[in-house]
Amino acid sequence: MPSGVQPRKSILKPSSTAFKDASTPSTPSPEERNRQAALHHANLLQYRKDIEARNLSSTETLLDLPSSPSATSQQPSTADVQTVKDALQTFQPSDFDALVEERNIDHRCGYILCSQSKRRQDHGGKYRIVTGKRVRDFKVVNPKDLGRWCSDECGKMALYLKVQLTEEPAWTRDWQADKPLELYNEEERSAKSHDIGQSMSSVVVTAEEGRRENMQERMKDLAIERGDRTNIDRVATKVAIRVKENEHGGRRSPRPPSREDGEEWAIEGYVPKGRHGTKRLLEQQEEDVADILRTI
């Protein structure tokens, strides 16, 4: 650069306020803060109304369960079970009590998956004593509580669902991330259904085998009537024959029967006691006979 020449300067001056505005957020005005707060509460109220509308629609749906006349509280349909689990996700215990009361007004059991009528209770007293086979079954209960269900088993299954519900409203929590609800003895019923399915499969296989054997017998009878030996040999059961030669020694020559000492006294092969012959005994007998002859 030639000496004496000054460097050129930009005519645009950097603005310090621009950098300051970019790094430091602007403080909202009081009017803006009030507007944001009002919008937040409006969205929360709208979400609460949506949850309450969902609960109302779910209550109407659960009042019509069970959907199948053949379904029972012990063996409910799979579709009804899934409907109950989905509908009760946003329920509170108070919503569940309202559902039970609505079913009782219709003279139905308070358990959602039961199609029976509720028990009739006479309201002669304020409390009632309930006994059972065991000592711990002794209870003092309100007759109104007994009249909510058709049986103690349905009451137990209904309360099992109620204790899984939370008191916190659904619009203040992430209810979609909650643990799915479970029915009373659900795992036991699933295992039992699996065992029944396996038993039915084995029955079907056994019936198929029996049908094939029956068909083979019919084909064999038909072949016999027609005189078709080819089909008879094809259908007939094969029998394995094993030939085994008896192992004996060489043939022995016959021997005459031998007479042992004392066998002359044998009676049909039996030798009386004391008659086993010895040489001395025979000699004594001969001497006795000779003495008798001499005396004569």
mmCIF file of C-alpha atoms in Angstrom:
data_model
loop_
_atom_site.group_PDB
_atom_site.id
_atom_site.type_symbol
_atom_site.label_atom_id
_atom_site.label_comp_id
_atom_site.label_asym_id
_atom_site.label_seq_id
_atom_site.Cartn_x
_atom_site.Cartn_y
_atom_site.Cartn_z
ATOM 1 C CA MET A 1 0.000 0.000 0.000
ATOM 2 C CA PRO A 2 1.508 3.363 -0.914
ATOM 3 C CA SER A 3 2.653 5.489 1.982
ATOM 4 C CA GLY A 4 0.402 8.298 2.975
ATOM 5 C CA VAL A 5 -2.805 6.502 1.891
ATOM 6 C CA GLN A 6 -5.248 5.933 4.759
ATOM 7 C CA PRO A 7 -7.208 2.600 4.859
ATOM 8 C CA ARG A 8 -10.756 2.853 3.846
ATOM 9 C CA LYS A 9 -13.385 2.636 6.569
ATOM 10 C CA SER A 10 -16.793 1.161 6.202
ATOM 11 C CA ILE A 11 -19.642 3.541 6.253
ATOM 12 C CA LEU A 12 -21.778 0.959 8.112
ATOM 13 C CA LYS A 13 -21.283 1.125 11.840
ATOM 14 C CA PRO A 14 -21.875 -2.031 13.915
ATOM 15 C CA SER A 15 -24.921 -1.749 16.075
ATOM 16 C CA SER A 16 -24.392 -2.949 19.633
ATOM 17 C CA THR A 17 -28.134 -3.028 20.277
ATOM 18 C CA ALA A 18 -28.679 -5.681 17.575
ATOM 19 C CA PHE A 19 -26.281 -8.087 19.276
ATOM 20 C CA LYS A 20 -27.818 -7.315 22.623
ATOM 21 C CA ASP A 21 -31.352 -8.069 21.395
ATOM 22 C CA ALA A 22 -30.250 -11.370 19.807
ATOM 23 C CA SER A 23 -28.521 -12.698 22.940
ATOM 24 C CA THR A 24 -30.980 -11.447 25.563
ATOM 25 C CA PRO A 25 -34.637 -12.563 25.197
ATOM 26 C CA SER A 26 -37.200 -9.908 25.385
ATOM 27 C CA THR A 27 -39.223 -9.753 28.597
ATOM 28 C CA PRO A 28 -42.943 -10.300 27.906
ATOM 29 C CA SER A 29 -45.245 -7.624 28.952
ATOM 30 C CA PRO A 30 -47.806 -8.176 31.724
ATOM 31 C CA GLU A 31 -50.570 -8.370 29.148
ATOM 32 C CA GLU A 32 -48.677 -11.134 27.300
ATOM 33 C CA ARG A 33 -48.147 -13.107 30.508
ATOM 34 C CA ASN A 34 -51.815 -12.915 31.377
ATOM 35 C CA ARG A 35 -52.771 -14.047 27.917
ATOM 36 C CA GLN A 36 -50.466 -17.102 28.083
ATOM 37 C CA ALA A 37 -51.788 -18.077 31.524
ATOM 38 C CA ALA A 38 -55.373 -17.775 30.355
ATOM 39 C CA LEU A 39 -54.603 -19.894 27.284
ATOM 40 C CA HIS A 40 -52.974 -22.616 29.443
ATOM 41 C CA HIS A 41 -55.983 -22.831 31.770
ATOM 42 C CA ALA A 42 -58.359 -22.882 28.818
ATOM 43 C CA ASN A 43 -56.485 -25.830 27.278
ATOM 44 C CA LEU A 44 -56.497 -27.641 30.633
ATOM 45 C CA LEU A 45 -60.228 -27.118 31.053
ATOM 46 C CA GLN A 46 -60.859 -28.354 27.538
ATOM 47 C CA TYR A 47 -58.745 -31.455 28.187
ATOM 48 C CA ARG A 48 -60.681 -32.091 31.405
ATOM 49 C CA LYS A 49 -63.969 -31.834 29.515
ATOM 50 C CA ASP A 50 -62.654 -34.320 26.950
ATOM 51 C CA ILE A 51 -61.731 -36.805 29.706
ATOM 52 C CA GLU A 52 -65.126 -36.418 31.382
ATOM 53 C CA ALA A 53 -66.876 -36.932 28.054
ATOM 54 C CA ARG A 54 -64.782 -40.041 27.490
ATOM 55 C CA ASN A 55 -65.713 -41.383 30.931
ATOM 56 C CA LEU A 56 -69.394 -40.756 30.253
ATOM 57 C CA SER A 57 -69.217 -42.577 26.923
ATOM 58 C CA SER A 58 -67.306 -45.442 28.557
ATOM 59 C CA THR A 59 -69.948 -45.714 31.286
ATOM 60 C CA GLU A 60 -72.677 -46.061 28.678
ATOM 61 C CA THR A 61 -70.641 -48.763 26.939
ATOM 62 C CA LEU A 62 -69.926 -50.682 30.139
ATOM 63 C CA LEU A 63 -73.586 -50.653 31.119
ATOM 64 C CA ASP A 64 -74.358 -52.898 28.123
ATOM 65 C CA LEU A 65 -71.749 -55.542 29.024
ATOM 66 C CA PRO A 66 -71.486 -58.458 28.685
ATOM 67 C CA SER A 67 -72.173 -58.277 24.982
ATOM 68 C CA SER A 68 -72.715 -62.043 24.557
ATOM 69 C CA PRO A 69 -75.558 -63.834 26.389
ATOM 70 C CA SER A 70 -73.426 -66.964 26.769
ATOM 71 C CA ALA A 71 -70.566 -65.109 28.494
ATOM 72 C CA THR A 72 -70.258 -65.376 32.272
ATOM 73 C CA SER A 73 -68.249 -63.589 34.928
ATOM 74 C CA GLN A 74 -65.936 -66.609 35.193
ATOM 75 C CA GLN A 75 -65.522 -67.019 31.428
ATOM 76 C CA PRO A 76 -65.929 -63.579 29.796
ATOM 77 C CA SER A 77 -65.331 -62.954 26.121
ATOM 78 C CA THR A 78 -61.954 -61.608 25.042
ATOM 79 C CA ALA A 79 -63.496 -58.549 23.372
ATOM 80 C CA ASP A 80 -65.385 -57.573 26.554
ATOM 81 C CA VAL A 81 -62.256 -57.928 28.679
ATOM 82 C CA GLN A 82 -60.302 -55.618 26.371
ATOM 83 C CA THR A 83 -63.171 -53.099 26.362
ATOM 84 C CA VAL A 84 -63.191 -52.991 30.171
ATOM 85 C CA LYS A 85 -59.434 -52.490 30.378
ATOM 86 C CA ASP A 86 -59.454 -49.642 27.860
ATOM 87 C CA ALA A 87 -62.503 -47.886 29.340
ATOM 88 C CA LEU A 88 -61.313 -47.913 32.967
ATOM 89 C CA GLN A 89 -57.931 -46.325 32.218
ATOM 90 C CA THR A 90 -59.285 -42.806 32.853
ATOM 91 C CA PHE A 91 -61.659 -43.777 35.692
ATOM 92 C CA GLN A 92 -61.337 -42.760 39.311
ATOM 93 C CA PRO A 93 -62.796 -44.856 42.161
ATOM 94 C CA SER A 94 -65.736 -42.442 42.329
ATOM 95 C CA ASP A 95 -66.465 -43.027 38.635
ATOM 96 C CA PHE A 96 -66.397 -46.779 39.253
ATOM 97 C CA ASP A 97 -68.893 -46.444 42.133
ATOM 98 C CA ALA A 98 -71.178 -44.428 39.873
ATOM 99 C CA LEU A 99 -71.014 -47.178 37.255
ATOM 100 C CA VAL A 100 -71.912 -49.851 39.834
ATOM 101 C CA GLU A 101 -74.834 -47.738 41.044
ATOM 102 C CA GLU A 102 -76.143 -47.316 37.506
ATOM 103 C CA ARG A 103 -76.091 -51.082 37.006
ATOM 104 C CA ASN A 104 -77.870 -51.635 40.330
ATOM 105 C CA ILE A 105 -80.615 -49.202 39.328
ATOM 106 C CA ASP A 106 -81.219 -51.496 36.362
ATOM 107 C CA HIS A 107 -81.399 -54.430 38.862
ATOM 108 C CA ARG A 108 -78.214 -55.916 37.509
ATOM 109 C CA CYS A 109 -75.058 -57.147 39.220
ATOM 110 C CA GLY A 110 -72.546 -54.374 39.797
ATOM 111 C CA TYR A 111 -69.686 -56.403 38.299
ATOM 112 C CA ILE A 112 -69.194 -55.229 34.730
ATOM 113 C CA LEU A 113 -68.740 -58.660 33.149
ATOM 114 C CA CYS A 114 -71.683 -60.328 34.941
ATOM 115 C CA SER A 115 -75.113 -60.739 33.342
ATOM 116 C CA GLN A 116 -76.948 -61.890 36.496
ATOM 117 C CA SER A 117 -79.371 -59.882 38.586
ATOM 118 C CA LYS A 118 -78.296 -58.430 41.908
ATOM 119 C CA ARG A 119 -79.263 -60.039 45.187
ATOM 120 C CA ARG A 120 -82.433 -58.915 46.886
ATOM 121 C CA GLN A 121 -81.901 -57.732 50.442
ATOM 122 C CA ASP A 122 -84.505 -56.944 53.051
ATOM 123 C CA HIS A 123 -83.604 -53.714 54.807
ATOM 124 C CA GLY A 124 -84.963 -54.757 58.183
ATOM 125 C CA GLY A 125 -81.761 -53.825 60.016
ATOM 126 C CA LYS A 126 -78.839 -51.477 59.691
ATOM 127 C CA TYR A 127 -76.241 -54.256 59.673
ATOM 128 C CA ARG A 128 -76.197 -57.943 58.868
ATOM 129 C CA ILE A 129 -74.080 -60.793 60.196
ATOM 130 C CA VAL A 130 -72.526 -62.994 57.534
ATOM 131 C CA THR A 131 -71.040 -66.365 58.459
ATOM 132 C CA GLY A 132 -69.194 -69.044 56.528
ATOM 133 C CA LYS A 133 -67.412 -72.345 56.924
ATOM 134 C CA ARG A 134 -64.366 -70.701 58.493
ATOM 135 C CA VAL A 135 -64.031 -68.368 61.449
ATOM 136 C CA ARG A 136 -62.529 -65.586 59.364
ATOM 137 C CA ASP A 137 -65.657 -65.579 57.176
ATOM 138 C CA PHE A 138 -67.607 -64.043 60.066
ATOM 139 C CA LYS A 139 -68.451 -60.434 59.067
ATOM 140 C CA VAL A 140 -70.763 -57.594 60.027
ATOM 141 C CA VAL A 141 -71.709 -55.780 56.812
ATOM 142 C CA ASN A 142 -74.199 -53.284 55.491
ATOM 143 C CA PRO A 143 -77.085 -54.933 53.599
ATOM 144 C CA LYS A 144 -76.720 -52.340 50.846
ATOM 145 C CA ASP A 145 -73.193 -53.584 50.148
ATOM 146 C CA LEU A 146 -74.428 -57.156 49.798
ATOM 147 C CA GLY A 147 -77.159 -56.064 47.404
ATOM 148 C CA ARG A 148 -74.701 -54.580 44.941
ATOM 149 C CA TRP A 149 -73.594 -57.962 43.586
ATOM 150 C CA CYS A 150 -75.174 -61.266 42.662
ATOM 151 C CA SER A 151 -72.603 -63.218 44.702
ATOM 152 C CA ASP A 152 -69.581 -62.703 46.908
ATOM 153 C CA GLU A 153 -67.343 -63.839 44.059
ATOM 154 C CA CYS A 154 -68.580 -61.037 41.774
ATOM 155 C CA GLY A 155 -68.088 -58.536 44.578
ATOM 156 C CA LYS A 156 -64.507 -59.709 45.019
ATOM 157 C CA MET A 157 -63.770 -59.394 41.284
ATOM 158 C CA ALA A 158 -65.338 -55.920 41.111
ATOM 159 C CA LEU A 159 -63.364 -54.609 44.086
ATOM 160 C CA TYR A 160 -60.196 -56.087 42.578
ATOM 161 C CA LEU A 161 -60.700 -53.726 39.633
ATOM 162 C CA LYS A 162 -61.546 -50.753 41.839
ATOM 163 C CA VAL A 163 -58.371 -50.924 43.946
ATOM 164 C CA GLN A 164 -56.265 -50.606 40.786
ATOM 165 C CA LEU A 165 -57.768 -47.198 39.953
ATOM 166 C CA THR A 166 -55.974 -44.069 41.132
ATOM 167 C CA GLU A 167 -57.456 -41.056 42.894
ATOM 168 C CA GLU A 168 -55.487 -38.644 40.696
ATOM 169 C CA PRO A 169 -57.621 -37.345 37.823
ATOM 170 C CA ALA A 170 -56.653 -38.447 34.340
ATOM 171 C CA TRP A 171 -56.304 -34.871 33.056
ATOM 172 C CA THR A 172 -53.430 -34.197 35.496
ATOM 173 C CA ARG A 173 -51.393 -37.306 34.678
ATOM 174 C CA ASP A 174 -50.184 -39.288 31.697
ATOM 175 C CA TRP A 175 -52.869 -41.981 31.917
ATOM 176 C CA GLN A 176 -51.777 -43.622 28.654
ATOM 177 C CA ALA A 177 -48.491 -44.632 30.312
ATOM 178 C CA ASP A 178 -50.228 -46.316 33.270
ATOM 179 C CA LYS A 179 -49.933 -50.028 33.880
ATOM 180 C CA PRO A 180 -52.743 -52.004 32.195
ATOM 181 C CA LEU A 181 -55.487 -53.237 34.475
ATOM 182 C CA GLU A 182 -55.806 -56.904 35.373
ATOM 183 C CA LEU A 183 -58.855 -59.014 36.108
ATOM 184 C CA TYR A 184 -59.179 -61.280 39.099
ATOM 185 C CA ASN A 185 -57.514 -64.676 38.399
ATOM 186 C CA GLU A 186 -56.849 -63.647 34.808
ATOM 187 C CA GLU A 187 -53.612 -65.622 34.533
ATOM 188 C CA GLU A 188 -55.259 -68.747 35.921
ATOM 189 C CA ARG A 189 -58.104 -68.493 33.418
ATOM 190 C CA SER A 190 -55.627 -67.966 30.566
ATOM 191 C CA ALA A 191 -53.686 -71.081 31.558
ATOM 192 C CA LYS A 192 -56.903 -73.067 31.839
ATOM 193 C CA SER A 193 -58.038 -71.890 28.401
ATOM 194 C CA HIS A 194 -54.650 -72.927 27.003
ATOM 195 C CA ASP A 195 -54.997 -76.408 28.543
ATOM 196 C CA ILE A 196 -58.520 -76.729 27.123
ATOM 197 C CA GLY A 197 -57.222 -75.747 23.687
ATOM 198 C CA GLN A 198 -54.522 -78.409 23.861
ATOM 199 C CA SER A 199 -57.064 -81.013 24.983
ATOM 200 C CA MET A 200 -59.349 -80.125 22.090
ATOM 201 C CA SER A 201 -56.414 -80.439 19.682
ATOM 202 C CA SER A 202 -55.598 -83.916 21.006
ATOM 203 C CA VAL A 203 -59.265 -84.916 20.711
ATOM 204 C CA VAL A 204 -59.328 -83.767 17.086
ATOM 205 C CA VAL A 205 -56.155 -85.732 16.321
ATOM 206 C CA THR A 206 -57.570 -88.851 18.019
ATOM 207 C CA ALA A 207 -60.824 -88.541 16.087
ATOM 208 C CA GLU A 208 -58.884 -88.194 12.829
ATOM 209 C CA GLU A 209 -56.877 -91.332 13.590
ATOM 210 C CA GLY A 210 -60.051 -93.242 14.423
ATOM 211 C CA ARG A 211 -61.631 -92.098 11.184
ATOM 212 C CA ARG A 212 -58.649 -93.353 9.188
ATOM 213 C CA GLU A 213 -58.704 -96.735 10.921
ATOM 214 C CA ASN A 214 -62.439 -97.036 10.284
ATOM 215 C CA MET A 215 -61.878 -96.200 6.637
ATOM 216 C CA GLN A 216 -59.202 -98.908 6.359
ATOM 217 C CA GLU A 217 -61.541 -101.489 7.901
ATOM 218 C CA ARG A 218 -64.302 -100.547 5.473
ATOM 219 C CA MET A 219 -61.937 -100.795 2.507
ATOM 220 C CA LYS A 220 -60.798 -104.225 3.705
ATOM 221 C CA ASP A 221 -64.397 -105.485 4.026
ATOM 222 C CA LEU A 222 -65.203 -104.133 0.591
ATOM 223 C CA ALA A 223 -62.177 -105.878 -0.900
ATOM 224 C CA ILE A 224 -63.265 -109.179 0.689
ATOM 225 C CA GLU A 225 -66.737 -108.849 -0.792
ATOM 226 C CA ARG A 226 -65.296 -108.197 -4.247
ATOM 227 C CA GLY A 227 -62.742 -110.983 -3.957
ATOM 228 C CA ASP A 228 -59.880 -108.582 -4.669
ATOM 229 C CA ARG A 229 -56.877 -110.280 -3.103
ATOM 230 C CA THR A 230 -54.540 -107.431 -4.031
ATOM 231 C CA ASN A 231 -56.366 -104.909 -1.902
ATOM 232 C CA ILE A 232 -56.820 -107.445 0.887
ATOM 233 C CA ASP A 233 -53.075 -108.043 1.068
ATOM 234 C CA ARG A 234 -52.474 -104.304 0.880
ATOM 235 C CA VAL A 235 -54.886 -103.431 3.689
ATOM 236 C CA ALA A 236 -54.374 -106.487 5.891
ATOM 237 C CA THR A 237 -52.122 -106.157 8.859
ATOM 238 C CA LYS A 238 -48.742 -107.776 8.519
ATOM 239 C CA VAL A 239 -47.826 -110.407 11.125
ATOM 240 C CA ALA A 240 -44.208 -111.159 11.908
ATOM 241 C CA ILE A 241 -43.487 -114.923 12.288
ATOM 242 C CA ARG A 242 -40.388 -116.096 14.117
ATOM 243 C CA VAL A 243 -39.208 -119.704 13.878
ATOM 244 C CA LYS A 244 -37.025 -121.038 16.657
ATOM 245 C CA GLU A 245 -35.551 -124.557 16.698
ATOM 246 C CA ASN A 246 -35.565 -126.433 19.973
ATOM 247 C CA GLU A 247 -32.092 -127.247 21.228
ATOM 248 C CA HIS A 248 -31.859 -130.846 22.563
ATOM 249 C CA GLY A 249 -28.954 -133.181 23.080
ATOM 250 C CA GLY A 250 -28.378 -136.422 21.250
ATOM 251 C CA ARG A 251 -31.076 -139.080 21.327
ATOM 252 C CA ARG A 252 -30.570 -141.552 24.156
ATOM 253 C CA SER A 253 -31.358 -145.265 23.920
ATOM 254 C CA PRO A 254 -34.162 -146.451 26.229
ATOM 255 C CA ARG A 255 -33.227 -148.291 29.401
ATOM 256 C CA PRO A 256 -35.280 -150.867 31.278
ATOM 257 C CA PRO A 257 -36.573 -149.716 34.623
ATOM 258 C CA SER A 258 -34.319 -150.664 37.507
ATOM 259 C CA ARG A 259 -35.589 -151.967 40.789
ATOM 260 C CA GLU A 260 -33.866 -150.601 43.779
ATOM 261 C CA ASP A 261 -33.619 -152.201 47.184
ATOM 262 C CA GLY A 262 -36.939 -152.045 49.038
ATOM 263 C CA GLU A 263 -39.115 -151.185 46.031
ATOM 264 C CA GLU A 264 -40.976 -154.492 46.325
ATOM 265 C CA TRP A 265 -42.873 -152.903 49.180
ATOM 266 C CA ALA A 266 -43.877 -149.914 47.080
ATOM 267 C CA ILE A 267 -47.566 -149.287 46.540
ATOM 268 C CA GLU A 268 -48.089 -147.422 43.250
ATOM 269 C CA GLY A 269 -44.626 -145.983 43.577
ATOM 270 C CA TYR A 270 -44.929 -145.113 47.276
ATOM 271 C CA VAL A 271 -42.666 -146.905 49.736
ATOM 272 C CA PRO A 272 -44.161 -147.067 53.294
ATOM 273 C CA LYS A 273 -42.087 -145.795 56.145
ATOM 274 C CA GLY A 274 -39.961 -148.450 57.766
ATOM 275 C CA ARG A 275 -40.118 -150.610 54.645
ATOM 276 C CA HIS A 276 -36.984 -149.335 52.992
ATOM 277 C CA GLY A 277 -35.324 -152.650 52.214
ATOM 278 C CA THR A 278 -31.959 -153.567 53.522
ATOM 279 C CA LYS A 279 -30.247 -156.898 53.362
ATOM 280 C CA ARG A 280 -30.512 -157.415 57.096
ATOM 281 C CA LEU A 281 -34.241 -156.821 57.119
ATOM 282 C CA LEU A 282 -34.836 -159.414 54.397
ATOM 283 C CA GLU A 283 -32.808 -162.009 56.250
ATOM 284 C CA GLN A 284 -34.784 -161.394 59.431
ATOM 285 C CA GLN A 285 -38.044 -161.804 57.579
ATOM 286 C CA GLU A 286 -36.896 -165.123 56.054
ATOM 287 C CA GLU A 287 -35.900 -166.444 59.498
ATOM 288 C CA ASP A 288 -39.310 -165.542 60.938
ATOM 289 C CA VAL A 289 -41.050 -167.411 58.142
ATOM 290 C CA ALA A 290 -38.876 -170.485 58.710
ATOM 291 C CA ASP A 291 -39.655 -170.536 62.452
ATOM 292 C CA ILE A 292 -43.349 -170.405 61.738
ATOM 293 C CA LEU A 293 -43.104 -173.356 59.339
ATOM 294 C CA ARG A 294 -41.213 -175.466 61.897
ATOM 295 C CA THR A 295 -43.860 -174.927 64.537
ATOM 296 C CA ILE A 296 -46.494 -176.175 62.150
#
